[in-house]
Short mmCIF file of C-alpha atoms and ligand atoms in Angstrom, two decimals:
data_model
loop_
_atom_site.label_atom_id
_atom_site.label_comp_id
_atom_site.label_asym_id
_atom_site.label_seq_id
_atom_site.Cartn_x
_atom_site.Cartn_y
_atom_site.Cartn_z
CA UNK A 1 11.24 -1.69 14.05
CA UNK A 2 13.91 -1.17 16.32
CA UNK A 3 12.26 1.10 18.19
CA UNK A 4 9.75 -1.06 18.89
CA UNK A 5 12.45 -3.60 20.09
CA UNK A 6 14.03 -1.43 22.27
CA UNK A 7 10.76 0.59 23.89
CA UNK A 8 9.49 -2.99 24.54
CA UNK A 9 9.93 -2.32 28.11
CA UNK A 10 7.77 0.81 27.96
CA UNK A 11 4.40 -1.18 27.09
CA UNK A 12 2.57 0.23 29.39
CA UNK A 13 3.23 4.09 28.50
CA UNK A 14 0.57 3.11 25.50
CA UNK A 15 -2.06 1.63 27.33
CA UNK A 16 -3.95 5.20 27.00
CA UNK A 17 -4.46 3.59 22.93
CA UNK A 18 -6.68 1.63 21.67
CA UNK A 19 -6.11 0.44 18.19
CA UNK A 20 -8.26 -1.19 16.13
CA UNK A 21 -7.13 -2.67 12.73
CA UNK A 22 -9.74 -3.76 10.47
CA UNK A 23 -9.38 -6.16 8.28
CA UNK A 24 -6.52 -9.13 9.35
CA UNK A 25 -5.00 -10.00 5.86
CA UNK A 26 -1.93 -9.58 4.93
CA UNK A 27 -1.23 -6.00 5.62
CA UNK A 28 -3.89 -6.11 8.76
CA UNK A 29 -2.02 -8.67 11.05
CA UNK A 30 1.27 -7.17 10.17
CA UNK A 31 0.17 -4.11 11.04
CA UNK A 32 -1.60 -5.57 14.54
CA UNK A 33 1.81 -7.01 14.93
CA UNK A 34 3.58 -3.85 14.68
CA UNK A 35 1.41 -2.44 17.05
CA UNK A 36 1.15 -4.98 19.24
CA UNK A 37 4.50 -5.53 19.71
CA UNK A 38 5.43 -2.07 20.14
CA UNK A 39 3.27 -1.99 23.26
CA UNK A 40 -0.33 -1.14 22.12
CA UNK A 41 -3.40 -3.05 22.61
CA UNK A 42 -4.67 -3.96 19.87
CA UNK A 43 -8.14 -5.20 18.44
CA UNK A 44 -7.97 -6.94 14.98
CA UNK A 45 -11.42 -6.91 12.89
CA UNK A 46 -12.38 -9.37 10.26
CA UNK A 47 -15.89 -10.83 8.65
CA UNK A 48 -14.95 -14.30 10.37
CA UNK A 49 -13.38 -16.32 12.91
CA UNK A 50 -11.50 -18.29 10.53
CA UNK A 51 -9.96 -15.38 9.10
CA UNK A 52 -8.98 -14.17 12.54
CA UNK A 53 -7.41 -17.66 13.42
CA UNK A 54 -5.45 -17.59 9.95
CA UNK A 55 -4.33 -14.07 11.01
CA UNK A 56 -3.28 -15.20 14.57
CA UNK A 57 -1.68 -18.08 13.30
CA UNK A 58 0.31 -15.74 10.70
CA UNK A 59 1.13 -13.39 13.57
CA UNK A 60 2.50 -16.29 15.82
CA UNK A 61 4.60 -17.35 13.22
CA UNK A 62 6.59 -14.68 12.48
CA UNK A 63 6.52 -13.36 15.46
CA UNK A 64 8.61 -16.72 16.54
CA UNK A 65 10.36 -16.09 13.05
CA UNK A 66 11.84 -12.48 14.52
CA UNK A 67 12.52 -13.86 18.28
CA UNK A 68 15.06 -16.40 16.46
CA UNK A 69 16.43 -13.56 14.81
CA UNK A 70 17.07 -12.01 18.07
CA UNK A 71 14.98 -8.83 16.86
CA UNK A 72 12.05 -9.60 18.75
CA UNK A 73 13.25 -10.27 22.43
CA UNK A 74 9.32 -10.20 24.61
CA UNK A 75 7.53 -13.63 24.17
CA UNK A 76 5.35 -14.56 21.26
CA UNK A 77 2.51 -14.59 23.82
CA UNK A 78 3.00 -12.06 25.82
CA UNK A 79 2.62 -10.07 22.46
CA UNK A 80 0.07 -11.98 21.50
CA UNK A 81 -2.07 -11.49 24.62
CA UNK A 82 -2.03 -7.88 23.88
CA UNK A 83 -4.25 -8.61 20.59
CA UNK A 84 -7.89 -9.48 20.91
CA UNK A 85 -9.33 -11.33 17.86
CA UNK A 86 -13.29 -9.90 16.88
CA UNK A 87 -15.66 -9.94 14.60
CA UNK A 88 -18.02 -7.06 16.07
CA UNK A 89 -16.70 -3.93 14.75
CA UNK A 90 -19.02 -1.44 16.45
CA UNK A 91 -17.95 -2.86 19.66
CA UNK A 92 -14.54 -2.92 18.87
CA UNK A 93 -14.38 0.89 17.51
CA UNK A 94 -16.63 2.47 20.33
CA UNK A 95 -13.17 3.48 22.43
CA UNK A 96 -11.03 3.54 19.89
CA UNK A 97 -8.21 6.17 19.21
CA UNK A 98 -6.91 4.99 16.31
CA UNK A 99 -8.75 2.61 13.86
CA UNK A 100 -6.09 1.53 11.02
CA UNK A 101 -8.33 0.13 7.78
CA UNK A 102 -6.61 -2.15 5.99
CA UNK A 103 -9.67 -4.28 3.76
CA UNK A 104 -9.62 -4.63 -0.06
CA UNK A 105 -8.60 -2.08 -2.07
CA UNK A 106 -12.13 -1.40 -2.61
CA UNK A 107 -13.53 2.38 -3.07
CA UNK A 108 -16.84 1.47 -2.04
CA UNK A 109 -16.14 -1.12 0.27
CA UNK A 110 -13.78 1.53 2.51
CA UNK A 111 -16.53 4.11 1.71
CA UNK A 112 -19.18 2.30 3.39
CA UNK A 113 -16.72 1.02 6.33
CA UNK A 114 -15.93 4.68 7.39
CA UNK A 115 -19.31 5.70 7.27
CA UNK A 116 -19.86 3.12 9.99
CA UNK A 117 -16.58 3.84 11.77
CA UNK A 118 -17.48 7.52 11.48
CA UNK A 119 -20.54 6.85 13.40
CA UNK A 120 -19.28 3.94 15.92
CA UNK A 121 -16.07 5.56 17.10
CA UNK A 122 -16.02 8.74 19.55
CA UNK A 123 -14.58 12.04 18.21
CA UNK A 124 -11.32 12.05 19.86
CA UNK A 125 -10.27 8.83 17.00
CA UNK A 126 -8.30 9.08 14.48
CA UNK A 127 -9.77 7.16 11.37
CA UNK A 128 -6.50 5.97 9.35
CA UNK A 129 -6.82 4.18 5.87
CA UNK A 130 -3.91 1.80 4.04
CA UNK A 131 -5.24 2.84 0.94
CA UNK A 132 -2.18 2.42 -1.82
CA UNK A 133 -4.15 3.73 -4.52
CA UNK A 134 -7.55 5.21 -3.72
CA UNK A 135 -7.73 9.33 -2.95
CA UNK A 136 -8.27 9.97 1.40
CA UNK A 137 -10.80 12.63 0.45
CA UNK A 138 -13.34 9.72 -1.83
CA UNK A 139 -13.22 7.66 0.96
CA UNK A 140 -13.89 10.11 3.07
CA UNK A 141 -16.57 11.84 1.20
CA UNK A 142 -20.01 10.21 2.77
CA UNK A 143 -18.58 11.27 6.07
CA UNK A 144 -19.79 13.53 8.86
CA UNK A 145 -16.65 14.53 10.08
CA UNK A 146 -13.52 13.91 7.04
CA UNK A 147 -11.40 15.75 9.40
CA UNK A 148 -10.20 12.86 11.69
CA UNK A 149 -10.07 10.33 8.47
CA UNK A 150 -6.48 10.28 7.09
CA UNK A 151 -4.64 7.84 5.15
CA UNK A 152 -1.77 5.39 6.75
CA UNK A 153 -0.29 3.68 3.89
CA UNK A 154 2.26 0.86 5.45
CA UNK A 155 4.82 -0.43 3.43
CA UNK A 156 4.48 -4.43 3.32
CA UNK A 157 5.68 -6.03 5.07
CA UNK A 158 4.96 -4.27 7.83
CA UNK A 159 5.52 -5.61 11.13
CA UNK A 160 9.48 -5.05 9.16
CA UNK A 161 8.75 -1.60 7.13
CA UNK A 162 9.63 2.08 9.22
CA UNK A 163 7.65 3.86 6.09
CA UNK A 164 4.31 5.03 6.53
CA UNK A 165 2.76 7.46 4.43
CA UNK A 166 0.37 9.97 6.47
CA UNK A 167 -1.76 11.24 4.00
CA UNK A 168 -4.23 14.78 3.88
CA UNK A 169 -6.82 14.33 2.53
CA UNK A 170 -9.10 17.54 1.40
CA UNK A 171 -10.63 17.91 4.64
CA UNK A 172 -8.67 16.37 6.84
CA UNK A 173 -7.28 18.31 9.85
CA UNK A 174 -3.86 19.38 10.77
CA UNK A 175 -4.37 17.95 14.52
CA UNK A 176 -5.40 14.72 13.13
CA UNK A 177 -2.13 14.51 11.13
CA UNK A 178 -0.24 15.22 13.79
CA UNK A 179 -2.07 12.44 15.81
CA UNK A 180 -1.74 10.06 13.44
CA UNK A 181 2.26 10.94 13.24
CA UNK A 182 2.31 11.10 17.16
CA UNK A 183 0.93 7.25 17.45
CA UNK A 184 2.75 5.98 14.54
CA UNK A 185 6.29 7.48 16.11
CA UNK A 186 5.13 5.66 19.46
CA UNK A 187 4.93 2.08 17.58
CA UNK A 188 8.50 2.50 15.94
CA UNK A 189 7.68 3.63 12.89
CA UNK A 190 8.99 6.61 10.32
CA UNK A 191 5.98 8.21 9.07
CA UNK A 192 6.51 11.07 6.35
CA UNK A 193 3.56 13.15 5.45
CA UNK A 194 2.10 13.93 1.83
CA UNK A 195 0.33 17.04 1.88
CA UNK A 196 -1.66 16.45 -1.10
CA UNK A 197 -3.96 13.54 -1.60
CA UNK A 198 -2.00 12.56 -4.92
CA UNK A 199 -1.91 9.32 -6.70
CA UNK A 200 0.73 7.08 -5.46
CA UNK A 201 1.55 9.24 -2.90
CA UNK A 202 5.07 9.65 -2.29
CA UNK A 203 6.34 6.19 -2.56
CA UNK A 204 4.32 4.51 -5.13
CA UNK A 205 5.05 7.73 -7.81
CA UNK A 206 8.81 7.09 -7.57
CA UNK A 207 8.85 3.35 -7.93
CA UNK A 208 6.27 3.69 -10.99
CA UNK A 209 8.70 6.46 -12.90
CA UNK A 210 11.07 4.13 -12.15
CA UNK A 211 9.40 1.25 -13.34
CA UNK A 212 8.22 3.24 -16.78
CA UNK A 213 11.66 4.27 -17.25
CA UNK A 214 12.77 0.38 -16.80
CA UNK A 215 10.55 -0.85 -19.06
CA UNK A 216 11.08 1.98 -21.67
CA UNK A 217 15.11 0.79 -21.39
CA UNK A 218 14.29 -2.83 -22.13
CA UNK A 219 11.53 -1.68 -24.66
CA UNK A 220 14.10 0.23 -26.69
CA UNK A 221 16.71 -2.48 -26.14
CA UNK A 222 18.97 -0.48 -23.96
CA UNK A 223 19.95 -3.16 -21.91
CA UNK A 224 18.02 -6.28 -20.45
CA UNK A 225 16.02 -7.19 -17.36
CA UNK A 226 19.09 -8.46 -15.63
CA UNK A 227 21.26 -5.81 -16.05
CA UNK A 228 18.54 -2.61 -15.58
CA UNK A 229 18.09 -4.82 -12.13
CA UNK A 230 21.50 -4.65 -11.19
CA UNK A 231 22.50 -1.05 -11.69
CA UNK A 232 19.67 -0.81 -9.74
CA UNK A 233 20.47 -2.25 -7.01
CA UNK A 234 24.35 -2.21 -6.86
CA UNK A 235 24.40 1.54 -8.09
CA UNK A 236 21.19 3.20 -7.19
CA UNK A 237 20.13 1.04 -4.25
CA UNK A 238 23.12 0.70 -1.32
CA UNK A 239 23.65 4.58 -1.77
CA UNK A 240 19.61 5.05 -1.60
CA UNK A 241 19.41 3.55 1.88
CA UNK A 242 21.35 6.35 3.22
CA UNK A 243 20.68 9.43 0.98
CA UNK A 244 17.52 10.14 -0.90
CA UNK A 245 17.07 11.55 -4.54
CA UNK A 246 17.23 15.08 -2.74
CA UNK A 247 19.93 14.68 -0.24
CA UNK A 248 22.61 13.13 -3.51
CA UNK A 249 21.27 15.88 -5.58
CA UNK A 250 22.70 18.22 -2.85
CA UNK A 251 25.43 16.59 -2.81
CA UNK A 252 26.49 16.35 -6.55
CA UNK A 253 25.55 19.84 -6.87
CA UNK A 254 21.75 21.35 -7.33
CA UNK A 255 23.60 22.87 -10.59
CA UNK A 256 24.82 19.89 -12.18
CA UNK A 257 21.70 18.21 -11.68
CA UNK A 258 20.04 21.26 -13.36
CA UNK A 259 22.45 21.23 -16.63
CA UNK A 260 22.21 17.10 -16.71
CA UNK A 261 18.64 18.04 -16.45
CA UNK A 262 18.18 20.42 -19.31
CA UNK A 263 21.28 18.89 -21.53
CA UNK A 264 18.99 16.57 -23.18
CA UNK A 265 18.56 14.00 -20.36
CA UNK A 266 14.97 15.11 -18.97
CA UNK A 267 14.00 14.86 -22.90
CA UNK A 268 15.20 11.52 -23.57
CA UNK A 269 13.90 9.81 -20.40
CA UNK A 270 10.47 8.26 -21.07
CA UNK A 271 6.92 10.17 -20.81
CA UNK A 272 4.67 7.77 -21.97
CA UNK A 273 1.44 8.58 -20.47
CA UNK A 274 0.39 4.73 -21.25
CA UNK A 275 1.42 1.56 -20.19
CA UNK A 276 4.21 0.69 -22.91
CA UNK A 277 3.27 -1.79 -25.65
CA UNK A 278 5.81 -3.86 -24.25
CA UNK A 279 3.74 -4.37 -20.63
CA UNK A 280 0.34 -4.71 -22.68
CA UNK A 281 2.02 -7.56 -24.84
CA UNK A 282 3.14 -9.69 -21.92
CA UNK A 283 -0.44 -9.26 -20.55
CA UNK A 284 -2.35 -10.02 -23.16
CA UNK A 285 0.67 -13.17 -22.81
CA UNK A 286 -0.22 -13.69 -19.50
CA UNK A 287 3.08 -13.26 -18.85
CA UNK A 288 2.37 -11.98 -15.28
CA UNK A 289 5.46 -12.76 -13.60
CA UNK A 290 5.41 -14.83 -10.34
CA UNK A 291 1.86 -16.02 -10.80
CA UNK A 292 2.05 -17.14 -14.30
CA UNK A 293 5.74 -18.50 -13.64
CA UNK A 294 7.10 -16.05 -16.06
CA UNK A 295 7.13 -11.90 -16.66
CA UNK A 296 10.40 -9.97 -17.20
CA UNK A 297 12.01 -13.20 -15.63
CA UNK A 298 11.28 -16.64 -15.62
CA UNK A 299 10.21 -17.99 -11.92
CA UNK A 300 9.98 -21.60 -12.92
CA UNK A 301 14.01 -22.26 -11.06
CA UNK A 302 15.56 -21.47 -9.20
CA UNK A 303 14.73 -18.37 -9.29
CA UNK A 304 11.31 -18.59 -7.47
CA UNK A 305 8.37 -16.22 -4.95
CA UNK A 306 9.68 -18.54 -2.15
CA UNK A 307 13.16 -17.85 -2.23
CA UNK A 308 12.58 -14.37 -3.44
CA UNK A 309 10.33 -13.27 -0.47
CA UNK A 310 13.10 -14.93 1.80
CA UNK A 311 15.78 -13.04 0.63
CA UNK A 312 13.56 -10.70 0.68
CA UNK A 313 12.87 -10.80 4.21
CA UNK A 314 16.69 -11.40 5.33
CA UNK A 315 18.17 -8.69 3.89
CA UNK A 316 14.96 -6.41 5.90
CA UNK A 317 16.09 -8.36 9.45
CA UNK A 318 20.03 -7.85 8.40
CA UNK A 319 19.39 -4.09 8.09
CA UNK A 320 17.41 -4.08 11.26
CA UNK A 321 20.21 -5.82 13.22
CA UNK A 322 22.64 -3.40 12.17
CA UNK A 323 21.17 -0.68 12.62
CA UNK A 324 19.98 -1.99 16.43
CA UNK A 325 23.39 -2.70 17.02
CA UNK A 326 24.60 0.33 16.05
CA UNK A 327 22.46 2.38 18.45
CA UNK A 328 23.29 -0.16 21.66
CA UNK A 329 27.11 1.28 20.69
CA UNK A 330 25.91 4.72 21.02
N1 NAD B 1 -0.47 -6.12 -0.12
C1 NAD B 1 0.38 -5.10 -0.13
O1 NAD B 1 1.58 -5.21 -0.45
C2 NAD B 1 -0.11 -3.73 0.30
C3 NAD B 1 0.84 -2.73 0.63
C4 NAD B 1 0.39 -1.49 1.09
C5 NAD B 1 -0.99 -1.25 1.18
N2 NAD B 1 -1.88 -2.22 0.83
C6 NAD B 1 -3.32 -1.94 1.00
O2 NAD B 1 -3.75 -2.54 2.22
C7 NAD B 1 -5.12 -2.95 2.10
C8 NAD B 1 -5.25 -4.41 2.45
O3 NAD B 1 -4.45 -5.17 1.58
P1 NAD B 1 -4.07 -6.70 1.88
O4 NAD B 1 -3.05 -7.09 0.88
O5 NAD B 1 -3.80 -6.86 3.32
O6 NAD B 1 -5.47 -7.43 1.54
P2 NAD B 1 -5.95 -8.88 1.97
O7 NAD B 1 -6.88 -9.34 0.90
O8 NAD B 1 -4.81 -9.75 2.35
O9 NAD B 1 -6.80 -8.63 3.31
C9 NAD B 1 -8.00 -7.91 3.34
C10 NAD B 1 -8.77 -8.41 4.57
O10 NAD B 1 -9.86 -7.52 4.82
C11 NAD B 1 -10.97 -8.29 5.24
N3 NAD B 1 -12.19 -7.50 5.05
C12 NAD B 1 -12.79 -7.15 3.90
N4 NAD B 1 -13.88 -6.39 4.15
C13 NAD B 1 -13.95 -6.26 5.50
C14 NAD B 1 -14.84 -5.57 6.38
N5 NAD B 1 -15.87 -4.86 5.92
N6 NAD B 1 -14.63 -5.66 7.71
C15 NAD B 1 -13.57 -6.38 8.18
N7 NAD B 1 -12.69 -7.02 7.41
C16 NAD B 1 -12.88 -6.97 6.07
C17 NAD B 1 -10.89 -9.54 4.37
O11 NAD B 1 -11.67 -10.60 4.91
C18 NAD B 1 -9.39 -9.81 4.37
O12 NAD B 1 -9.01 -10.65 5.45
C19 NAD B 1 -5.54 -2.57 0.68
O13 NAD B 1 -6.16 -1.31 0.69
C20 NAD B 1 -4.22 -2.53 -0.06
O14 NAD B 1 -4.26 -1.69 -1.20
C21 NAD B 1 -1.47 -3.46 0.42
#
C-alpha cells in the first residue's frame, strides 16, 4: 500500500498494462482500486451497470476515506479516471495483460469464465484467479493453454492488504508466475508464491489450524472465547507482524522447538479431521456469529460488524502510516 502511495508519481511507467478485473464486488473494486491507484489502467467487468455504479460508488468512497487519512495523496478522480466501468468482457480482455477474476466462489462459474478469457485474451496475458478455496489446476482444466492461468488470492480488504498469494497450478508456467509476481510488485503489493495448488494455500491453512486449535481449547474448557482471543492477539499477534512462525522458531532455537515438539505438545494439540461438535452445535443453533447476532460472541452491543470492521480498518491505515513514515525517515 505504501508503495503504491509513494510510486504515485510513476503512473505512467504502467501504462504498458492493461488490467482487467472481472467481477466488481467486494474483492473486485478493491482490487481495481489497488490497481488503479497504483498507476494501472484498469477495466472493471460485471453482468450490469448497476453493479458497476455500486462498485464505483464503493471505490469513490474509500478512496476519499484514505485521502483523509493522508494515505492516499492523488485525487479521487484522477484515480478514478484511470478505471473504465464495462459490461463487455470480450472487448475488455482482447489487450489485456493481466485479467484478475474475482466472481463467486463458483467452480463452474470460473470454469466457464476462463474458457472464454482463454479464448478472448492474446497469449502474452496472464489469467489470475482470487480463488480462496477452489484448486488453480480445476479451473483451469477446460483450458487450451493452463499455463498463463494462475491463482491471485488478495487478502480483503484489498485496496489495504500487501498479501497476495501467487498460486501454481499443475500446469501453470514458471514465466507466468513470475509475471504475475512482476505486476503485482509494480501495484505495491507483497506477493508470496505457493508452489503447490493446496487447499487454503498458505494463508487460509494457518488461520484454520489455528482456528481448530481455538475451538478445541474452548471445546475442552481450556479457557473461553475472550481470553483464547487475547493471547492471541497481545501474545501471538504484535510479535507476528514482524517475525513469522519460521523466523521466531529460529530465533528460540530450531532445537527447542523440536523437543517442545516431540515432549508431548504436537500430541496434545488437536487433529480432528472434522469440524468439532462444538462448531456443528452452534450451526445447527444458528449461532452464526455476526449474521445471526450471536456465535462465539454476542454482536447484539456494543460489540457489533460496524464497529468491528472499523477498528478493523484503523488499525490496517495506523500500520500503513507508520510504516510510510518510517521509510520518508530513511
Ligand atoms: N470476500 C472475501 O473476504 C474474499 C477474500 C479473498 C478472496 N475472495 C474470493 O474472491 C472472489 C470474489 O469474492 P467477493 O467477496 O468479492 O464476491 P462478491 O459476491 O462480492 O462479488 C462477486 C461479483 O462477481 C460478479 N460476477 C459474477 N459472475 C460474473 C461474470 N461471469 N462476469 C462478471 N462478473 C460476474 C457478481 O455480479 C458480483 O458483483 C471469490 O472467489 C472469493 O472466494 C473473497
Amino acid at each position: 500500500m505504501i508503495k503504491i502511495i509513494s510510486e504515485m508519481s510513476k503512473a505512467t511507467d504502467y501504462n504498458q498494462e492493461k488490467v482487467v478485473i472481472v467481477g466488481s464486488g467486494l474483492m473486485g473494486s478493491g482490487i481495481g482500486q489497488a490497481f488503479a491507484t497504483a498507476g494501472f489502467k484498469v477495466t472493471l467487468v460485471d453482468l450490469n451497470s448497476e453493479l458497476l455504479e455500486r462498485a464505483r460508488e464503493r471505490i469513490k468512497d474509500s478512496l476519499e476515506f484514505l485521502s483523509g487519512t493522508g494515505l492516499v495523496t492523488e485525487s479521487s478522480e484522477k484515480i478514478l479516471d484511470r478505471i473504465t466501468f464495462a459490461t463487455d468482457l470480450k472487448s475488455a480482455a482482447k489487450d489485456a495483460t493481466f485479467i484478475e477474476e474475482a466472481i463467486f466462489e463458483n467452480l463452474a462459474a470460473k470454469k466457464e469464465l476462463f474458457v472464454t478469457l482463454d479464448q478472448e485474451s492474446t497469449s502474452n496475458c496472464v489469467l489470475a484467479s482470487n480463488t480462496s478455496s477452489l484448486p488453480v489446476s480445476q479451473i483451469a482444466q477446460s483450458c487450451k493453454h493452463p499455463e498463463r492461468i494462475v491463482g491471485a488470492h488478495f487478502w480483503n480488504p484489498p485496496q489495504l492488504m500487501a498479501a497476495v498469494e501467487v498460486v501454481k497450478g499443475e500446469r501453470t508456467s514458471d514465466d507466468t508466475i513470475q509475471r504475475a509476481v512482476s505486476v503485482l510488485r509494480k501495484a505495491g503489493k507483497k506477493p508470496a508464491v505457493v508452489n503447490k495448488d493446496v487447499p487454503g494455500q498458505i494463508g487460509i491453512r494457518i488461520l484454520y489450524a489455528m482456528i481448530r486449535e481455538a475451538t478445541s481449547l474452548v471445546e475442552k474448557g481450556v479457557a473461553t472465547p475472550e481470553d483464547i482471543d487475547t493471547i492471541v492477539k497481545e501474545a501471538l499477534g504484535t510479535r507476528l507482524e514482524v517475525l513469522g512462525p519460521l523466523e521466531l522458531a529460529d530465533l528460540s532455537g530450531v532445537d527447542l522447538v523440536y523437543n517442545v515438539a516431540k515432549g508431548g505438545l504436537y500430541k496434545s494439540l488437536d487433529s480432528s479431521e472434522e469440524p468439532q461438535k462444538i462448531l456443528r452445535e452452534m450451526v445447527e443453533r444458528k449461532q452464526l456469529g455476526i449474521k445471526t447476532g450471536k456465535g462465539f460472541y454476542d454482536w447484539t452491543g456494543s460489540r457489533n460488524a460496524e464497529s468491528t470492521i472499523k477498528m478493523r480498518d484503523d488499525h490496517l491505515i495506523k500500520i500503513l502510516k507508520e510504516r510510510k513514515e518510517s521509510r520518508a525517515e530513511i
